[in-house]
PDB file of C-alpha atoms in Angstrom:
ATOM      1  CA  MET M   1       3.690 -14.504 -17.482  1.00  0.00           C
ATOM      2  CA  SER M   2       7.312 -13.407 -17.895  1.00  0.00           C
ATOM      3  CA  GLU M   3       9.238 -12.019 -14.925  1.00  0.00           C
ATOM      4  CA  ARG M   4      11.317  -9.529 -16.905  1.00  0.00           C
ATOM      5  CA  PRO M   5      11.289  -5.944 -15.561  1.00  0.00           C
ATOM      6  CA  ALA M   6       8.526  -4.018 -17.259  1.00  0.00           C
ATOM      7  CA  VAL M   7       6.762  -0.706 -17.681  1.00  0.00           C
ATOM      8  CA  MET M   8       3.190   0.456 -17.937  1.00  0.00           C
ATOM      9  CA  LEU M   9       2.399   3.749 -19.659  1.00  0.00           C
ATOM     10  CA  ALA M  10      -0.941   5.524 -19.279  1.00  0.00           C
ATOM     11  CA  ILE M  11      -1.301   8.167 -21.985  1.00  0.00           C
ATOM     12  CA  MET M  12      -4.470  10.248 -22.023  1.00  0.00           C
ATOM     13  CA  GLU M  13      -6.001  13.645 -22.638  1.00  0.00           C
ATOM     14  CA  PRO M  14      -7.626  15.437 -19.677  1.00  0.00           C
ATOM     15  CA  PRO M  15     -11.388  15.712 -20.258  1.00  0.00           C
ATOM     16  CA  PRO M  16     -12.433  19.103 -21.676  1.00  0.00           C
ATOM     17  CA  GLY M  17     -13.329  21.490 -18.881  1.00  0.00           C
ATOM     18  CA  LEU M  18     -12.154  19.055 -16.209  1.00  0.00           C
ATOM     19  CA  GLU M  19      -8.371  19.481 -16.288  1.00  0.00           C
ATOM     20  CA  GLU M  20      -8.167  20.816 -12.716  1.00  0.00           C
ATOM     21  CA  GLU M  21     -10.261  17.923 -11.401  1.00  0.00           C
ATOM     22  CA  PHE M  22      -8.260  15.474 -13.537  1.00  0.00           C
ATOM     23  CA  ASN M  23      -5.018  16.646 -11.911  1.00  0.00           C
ATOM     24  CA  ASP M  24      -6.577  16.540  -8.435  1.00  0.00           C
ATOM     25  CA  TRP M  25      -7.697  12.957  -9.076  1.00  0.00           C
ATOM     26  CA  TYR M  26      -4.265  11.911 -10.337  1.00  0.00           C
ATOM     27  CA  ASP M  27      -2.350  13.673  -7.560  1.00  0.00           C
ATOM     28  CA  THR M  28      -4.511  12.770  -4.576  1.00  0.00           C
ATOM     29  CA  GLU M  29      -6.016   9.393  -5.470  1.00  0.00           C
ATOM     30  CA  HIS M  30      -4.802   7.563  -8.545  1.00  0.00           C
ATOM     31  CA  LEU M  31      -1.023   7.952  -8.452  1.00  0.00           C
ATOM     32  CA  PRO M  32      -0.716   7.416  -4.646  1.00  0.00           C
ATOM     33  CA  GLN M  33      -2.915   4.326  -4.970  1.00  0.00           C
ATOM     34  CA  ARG M  34      -0.646   2.856  -7.658  1.00  0.00           C
ATOM     35  CA  GLN M  35       2.506   3.769  -5.724  1.00  0.00           C
ATOM     36  CA  GLY M  36       1.373   1.581  -2.861  1.00  0.00           C
ATOM     37  CA  LEU M  37       0.732  -1.562  -4.909  1.00  0.00           C
ATOM     38  CA  PRO M  38       3.064  -4.601  -4.762  1.00  0.00           C
ATOM     39  CA  GLY M  39       5.513  -4.644  -7.669  1.00  0.00           C
ATOM     40  CA  PHE M  40       5.016  -0.976  -8.635  1.00  0.00           C
ATOM     41  CA  LEU M  41       8.570   0.372  -8.316  1.00  0.00           C
ATOM     42  CA  THR M  42       8.093   3.951  -9.522  1.00  0.00           C
ATOM     43  CA  ALA M  43       5.178   6.169 -10.489  1.00  0.00           C
ATOM     44  CA  ASN M  44       5.518   9.595 -12.052  1.00  0.00           C
ATOM     45  CA  ARG M  45       3.648  11.998 -14.295  1.00  0.00           C
ATOM     46  CA  TRP M  46       4.665  13.987 -17.370  1.00  0.00           C
ATOM     47  CA  ILE M  47       3.072  16.721 -19.491  1.00  0.00           C
ATOM     48  CA  CYS M  48       3.389  16.692 -23.262  1.00  0.00           C
ATOM     49  CA  THR M  49       5.136  19.721 -24.764  1.00  0.00           C
ATOM     50  CA  THR M  50       5.107  18.449 -28.360  1.00  0.00           C
ATOM     51  CA  GLY M  51       2.509  15.901 -29.413  1.00  0.00           C
ATOM     52  CA  PHE M  52      -0.772  14.476 -28.122  1.00  0.00           C
ATOM     53  CA  PRO M  53      -2.309  13.337 -25.748  1.00  0.00           C
ATOM     54  CA  ARG M  54      -0.995  15.666 -23.028  1.00  0.00           C
ATOM     55  CA  SER M  55      -0.909  13.465 -19.916  1.00  0.00           C
ATOM     56  CA  LEU M  56       1.541  10.607 -19.378  1.00  0.00           C
ATOM     57  CA  ALA M  57       2.074   8.412 -16.331  1.00  0.00           C
ATOM     58  CA  ILE M  58       4.991   5.965 -16.206  1.00  0.00           C
ATOM     59  CA  TYR M  59       5.006   3.012 -13.826  1.00  0.00           C
ATOM     60  CA  ASP M  60       8.111   0.853 -13.547  1.00  0.00           C
ATOM     61  CA  LEU M  61       7.004  -2.681 -12.676  1.00  0.00           C
ATOM     62  CA  ARG M  62       8.834  -5.646 -11.200  1.00  0.00           C
ATOM     63  CA  ALA M  63       7.247  -7.618 -14.041  1.00  0.00           C
ATOM     64  CA  LEU M  64       4.058  -7.553 -16.085  1.00  0.00           C
ATOM     65  CA  SER M  65       2.743 -10.280 -13.798  1.00  0.00           C
ATOM     66  CA  VAL M  66       2.070  -7.659 -11.093  1.00  0.00           C
ATOM     67  CA  LEU M  67      -0.922  -6.593 -13.222  1.00  0.00           C
ATOM     68  CA  ASP M  68      -2.449  -9.994 -12.418  1.00  0.00           C
ATOM     69  CA  ASP M  69      -1.817  -9.587  -8.686  1.00  0.00           C
ATOM     70  CA  PRO M  70      -5.009  -9.563  -6.602  1.00  0.00           C
ATOM     71  CA  ALA M  71      -3.953  -6.237  -5.054  1.00  0.00           C
ATOM     72  CA  TYR M  72      -3.915  -4.584  -8.475  1.00  0.00           C
ATOM     73  CA  ARG M  73      -7.084  -6.280  -9.690  1.00  0.00           C
ATOM     74  CA  ALA M  74      -8.875  -5.019  -6.580  1.00  0.00           C
ATOM     75  CA  VAL M  75      -8.422  -1.396  -7.673  1.00  0.00           C
ATOM     76  CA  ALA M  76      -8.440  -1.672 -11.490  1.00  0.00           C
ATOM     77  CA  GLY M  77     -11.103  -1.892 -14.178  1.00  0.00           C
ATOM     78  CA  ALA M  78     -14.578  -2.450 -12.782  1.00  0.00           C
ATOM     79  CA  GLN M  79     -13.113  -2.328  -9.261  1.00  0.00           C
ATOM     80  CA  SER M  80     -11.832   1.233  -9.726  1.00  0.00           C
ATOM     81  CA  THR M  81     -13.225   3.993  -7.541  1.00  0.00           C
ATOM     82  CA  PRO M  82     -16.280   5.921  -8.786  1.00  0.00           C
ATOM     83  CA  TRP M  83     -14.044   8.959  -9.333  1.00  0.00           C
ATOM     84  CA  SER M  84     -11.674   6.897 -11.476  1.00  0.00           C
ATOM     85  CA  ARG M  85     -14.463   5.344 -13.508  1.00  0.00           C
ATOM     86  CA  ARG M  86     -16.064   8.714 -14.224  1.00  0.00           C
ATOM     87  CA  LEU M  87     -12.899  10.459 -15.363  1.00  0.00           C
ATOM     88  CA  LEU M  88     -11.431   7.503 -17.250  1.00  0.00           C
ATOM     89  CA  ALA M  89     -14.666   7.090 -19.204  1.00  0.00           C
ATOM     90  CA  ARG M  90     -14.233  10.668 -20.404  1.00  0.00           C
ATOM     91  CA  THR M  91     -10.585  10.171 -21.431  1.00  0.00           C
ATOM     92  CA  ALA M  92     -11.454   7.082 -23.502  1.00  0.00           C
ATOM     93  CA  ARG M  93     -13.060   9.406 -26.056  1.00  0.00           C
ATOM     94  CA  ALA M  94      -9.797  11.248 -26.676  1.00  0.00           C
ATOM     95  CA  GLY M  95      -7.353   8.575 -27.751  1.00  0.00           C
ATOM     96  CA  ARG M  96      -6.316   7.040 -24.420  1.00  0.00           C
ATOM     97  CA  ILE M  97      -3.398   4.621 -24.818  1.00  0.00           C
ATOM     98  CA  ARG M  98      -2.240   2.017 -22.322  1.00  0.00           C
ATOM     99  CA  VAL M  99       1.109   0.346 -22.947  1.00  0.00           C
ATOM    100  CA  GLU M 100       2.434  -2.760 -21.194  1.00  0.00           C
ATOM    101  CA  ALA M 101       5.937  -3.759 -22.260  1.00  0.00           C
ATOM    102  CA  GLU M 102       9.000  -5.630 -21.021  1.00  0.00           C
ATOM    103  CA  ARG M 103      12.377  -3.972 -20.644  1.00  0.00           C
ATOM    104  CA  ILE M 104      14.993  -4.961 -23.201  1.00  0.00           C
ATOM    105  CA  THR M 105      17.835  -2.633 -22.191  1.00  0.00           C
ATOM    106  CA  PRO M 106      19.372  -1.532 -19.861  1.00  0.00           C
ATOM    107  CA  GLY M 107      18.596  -4.499 -17.675  1.00  0.00           C
ATOM    108  CA  ASP M 108      18.320  -2.929 -14.212  1.00  0.00           C
ATOM    109  CA  SER M 109      17.283   0.667 -14.917  1.00  0.00           C
ATOM    110  CA  LEU M 110      14.325   2.568 -13.481  1.00  0.00           C
ATOM    111  CA  SER M 111      13.010   6.010 -14.328  1.00  0.00           C
ATOM    112  CA  LEU M 112      15.452   8.692 -13.224  1.00  0.00           C
ATOM    113  CA  PRO M 113      14.384  11.142 -10.496  1.00  0.00           C
ATOM    114  CA  GLN M 114      12.426  13.844 -12.279  1.00  0.00           C
ATOM    115  CA  ASP M 115      14.554  16.599 -10.751  1.00  0.00           C
ATOM    116  CA  ASN M 116      17.417  15.205 -12.873  1.00  0.00           C
ATOM    117  CA  VAL M 117      15.435  15.211 -16.137  1.00  0.00           C
ATOM    118  CA  ASN M 118      14.692  18.213 -18.336  1.00  0.00           C
ATOM    119  CA  CYS M 119      12.619  16.380 -20.933  1.00  0.00           C
ATOM    120  CA  LEU M 120      11.559  12.905 -21.997  1.00  0.00           C
ATOM    121  CA  LEU M 121      11.021  11.461 -25.467  1.00  0.00           C
ATOM    122  CA  VAL M 122       8.518   8.619 -25.782  1.00  0.00           C
ATOM    123  CA  ALA M 123       8.516   6.859 -29.148  1.00  0.00           C
ATOM    124  CA  ARG M 124       6.769   3.780 -30.540  1.00  0.00           C
ATOM    125  CA  TYR M 125       8.280   1.768 -33.401  1.00  0.00           C
ATOM    126  CA  PRO M 126       5.814  -0.872 -34.672  1.00  0.00           C
ATOM    127  CA  GLY M 127       6.685  -3.776 -36.924  1.00  0.00           C
ATOM    128  CA  ALA M 128      10.401  -3.602 -36.125  1.00  0.00           C
ATOM    129  CA  GLY M 129      12.672  -6.451 -37.165  1.00  0.00           C
ATOM    130  CA  PRO M 130      15.264  -8.365 -35.111  1.00  0.00           C
ATOM    131  CA  GLY M 131      17.971  -5.780 -35.738  1.00  0.00           C
ATOM    132  CA  PHE M 132      15.973  -2.911 -34.307  1.00  0.00           C
ATOM    133  CA  ALA M 133      17.080  -3.120 -30.651  1.00  0.00           C
ATOM    134  CA  PRO M 134      20.856  -2.805 -31.234  1.00  0.00           C
ATOM    135  CA  ALA M 135      20.308  -0.169 -33.929  1.00  0.00           C
ATOM    136  CA  ALA M 136      18.103   1.914 -31.618  1.00  0.00           C
ATOM    137  CA  THR M 137      20.532   1.640 -28.709  1.00  0.00           C
ATOM    138  CA  SER M 138      23.390   2.759 -30.931  1.00  0.00           C
ATOM    139  CA  ARG M 139      21.474   5.637 -32.529  1.00  0.00           C
ATOM    140  CA  PHE M 140      20.165   7.075 -29.257  1.00  0.00           C
ATOM    141  CA  ALA M 141      23.628   6.862 -27.692  1.00  0.00           C
ATOM    142  CA  THR M 142      24.821   9.539 -30.124  1.00  0.00           C
ATOM    143  CA  LEU M 143      22.330  12.147 -28.885  1.00  0.00           C
ATOM    144  CA  GLY M 144      23.625  15.038 -26.826  1.00  0.00           C
ATOM    145  CA  ARG M 145      22.350  15.595 -23.273  1.00  0.00           C
ATOM    146  CA  LEU M 146      21.006  12.041 -23.116  1.00  0.00           C
ATOM    147  CA  ALA M 147      20.833  10.923 -19.477  1.00  0.00           C
ATOM    148  CA  GLN M 148      19.265   7.516 -20.031  1.00  0.00           C
ATOM    149  CA  CYS M 149      17.620   5.591 -22.853  1.00  0.00           C
ATOM    150  CA  ARG M 150      15.468   2.543 -22.147  1.00  0.00           C
ATOM    151  CA  LEU M 151      14.036   0.152 -24.707  1.00  0.00           C
ATOM    152  CA  PHE M 152      10.905  -1.943 -24.129  1.00  0.00           C
ATOM    153  CA  ALA M 153       9.145  -4.586 -26.217  1.00  0.00           C
ATOM    154  CA  ALA M 154       5.401  -5.119 -26.153  1.00  0.00           C
ATOM    155  CA  PRO M 155       4.219  -8.739 -25.880  1.00  0.00           C
ATOM    156  CA  GLY M 156       4.904 -10.438 -29.183  1.00  0.00           C
ATOM    157  CA  GLY M 157       8.197  -8.596 -29.645  1.00  0.00           C
ATOM    158  CA  HIS M 158       7.352  -6.651 -32.818  1.00  0.00           C
ATOM    159  CA  GLU M 159       6.450  -3.303 -31.258  1.00  0.00           C
ATOM    160  CA  TYR M 160       9.148  -1.379 -29.426  1.00  0.00           C
ATOM    161  CA  TRP M 161       8.837   1.634 -27.144  1.00  0.00           C
ATOM    162  CA  VAL M 162      11.758   3.923 -26.323  1.00  0.00           C
ATOM    163  CA  LEU M 163      11.868   6.167 -23.241  1.00  0.00           C
ATOM    164  CA  ALA M 164      14.774   8.607 -23.584  1.00  0.00           C
ATOM    165  CA  GLU M 165      15.458  10.989 -20.697  1.00  0.00           C
ATOM    166  CA  PHE M 166      17.532  14.127 -21.297  1.00  0.00           C
ATOM    167  CA  ALA M 167      19.430  16.187 -18.741  1.00  0.00           C
ATOM    168  CA  GLY M 168      19.033  19.377 -20.788  1.00  0.00           C
ATOM    169  CA  PRO M 169      16.706  20.785 -23.431  1.00  0.00           C
ATOM    170  CA  VAL M 170      16.679  19.180 -26.860  1.00  0.00           C
ATOM    171  CA  GLY M 171      14.857  20.254 -30.002  1.00  0.00           C
ATOM    172  CA  PHE M 172      11.952  18.176 -31.221  1.00  0.00           C
ATOM    173  CA  ASP M 173      12.974  18.563 -34.860  1.00  0.00           C
ATOM    174  CA  THR M 174      16.521  17.473 -34.017  1.00  0.00           C
ATOM    175  CA  LEU M 175      15.176  14.328 -32.377  1.00  0.00           C
ATOM    176  CA  ALA M 176      12.805  13.607 -35.247  1.00  0.00           C
ATOM    177  CA  ASP M 177      15.652  13.874 -37.745  1.00  0.00           C
ATOM    178  CA  ALA M 178      17.978  11.693 -35.652  1.00  0.00           C
ATOM    179  CA  VAL M 179      15.671   8.931 -34.396  1.00  0.00           C
ATOM    180  CA  GLY M 180      12.301   9.340 -36.099  1.00  0.00           C
ATOM    181  CA  ASP M 181      13.221   6.385 -38.300  1.00  0.00           C
ATOM    182  CA  ILE M 182      15.540   3.608 -37.126  1.00  0.00           C
ATOM    183  CA  ALA M 183      16.623   0.614 -39.204  1.00  0.00           C
ATOM    184  CA  GLY M 184      13.815   1.295 -41.656  1.00  0.00           C
ATOM    185  CA  THR M 185      11.131   1.474 -38.961  1.00  0.00           C
ATOM    186  CA  ALA M 186       9.387   4.844 -38.590  1.00  0.00           C
ATOM    187  CA  ALA M 187       8.014   5.958 -35.240  1.00  0.00           C
ATOM    188  CA  THR M 188       4.225   6.199 -35.197  1.00  0.00           C
ATOM    189  CA  PHE M 189       4.111   7.847 -31.755  1.00  0.00           C
ATOM    190  CA  PHE M 190       6.763  10.481 -31.057  1.00  0.00           C
ATOM    191  CA  ASN M 191       6.055  12.832 -28.127  1.00  0.00           C
ATOM    192  CA  LEU M 192       8.257  15.100 -26.043  1.00  0.00           C
ATOM    193  CA  TYR M 193       7.390  15.588 -22.368  1.00  0.00           C
ATOM    194  CA  ALA M 194       8.365  17.762 -19.410  1.00  0.00           C
ATOM    195  CA  PRO M 195       8.123  16.634 -15.779  1.00  0.00           C
ATOM    196  CA  TYR M 196       4.698  17.302 -14.305  1.00  0.00           C
ATOM    197  CA  ARG M 197       4.724  19.775 -11.442  1.00  0.00           C
ATOM    198  CA  PRO M 198       1.610  19.935  -9.235  1.00  0.00           C
ATOM    199  CA  SER M 199       0.174  23.410  -8.844  1.00  0.00           C
ATOM    200  CA  ALA M 200       0.845  25.090  -5.532  1.00  0.00           C
ATOM    201  CA  GLY M 201      -2.200  24.905  -3.269  1.00  0.00           C
TER     202      GLY M 201
END
């Protein structure tokens, strides 16, 4: 497996009637567990403000190969905790998406500290051609309040994901007009997120 820097996205909808428990599980068990795994460089949560599903977790990885590490396999899939298995089974009914992709650009970037980010755009561009990456980098660079834009390619290289972090508020319609279609490839997933803030105990 390649050793390029990578990302894993976990996109899901909290189970109906279980949102408080879902957040407790994420905050007290699931995210801390992932943060402690070898090769997991960052782990943070986001809440969708425009789009669906509502919950997003972003994990910066040393490489996709860390998902084959015995430490990860010991806590994933059938080896997950009973709490994880119960809640994840409920989210599978509501369009859960898991993304594994390698970073294309910039080469050494990680997610910015959430205190420095007002909102995050996550967009998927399937079936993109070889000119997509430079066109996307150029187009996103023109956006105001952009703090960082990172481009990832799913295995196979024909599906791209863009994570664009903004230092100030931006309008969803403005973003859709500017980057909803790049080099003839329309985004089929286009969600705007705010940093997740745990509720005060």
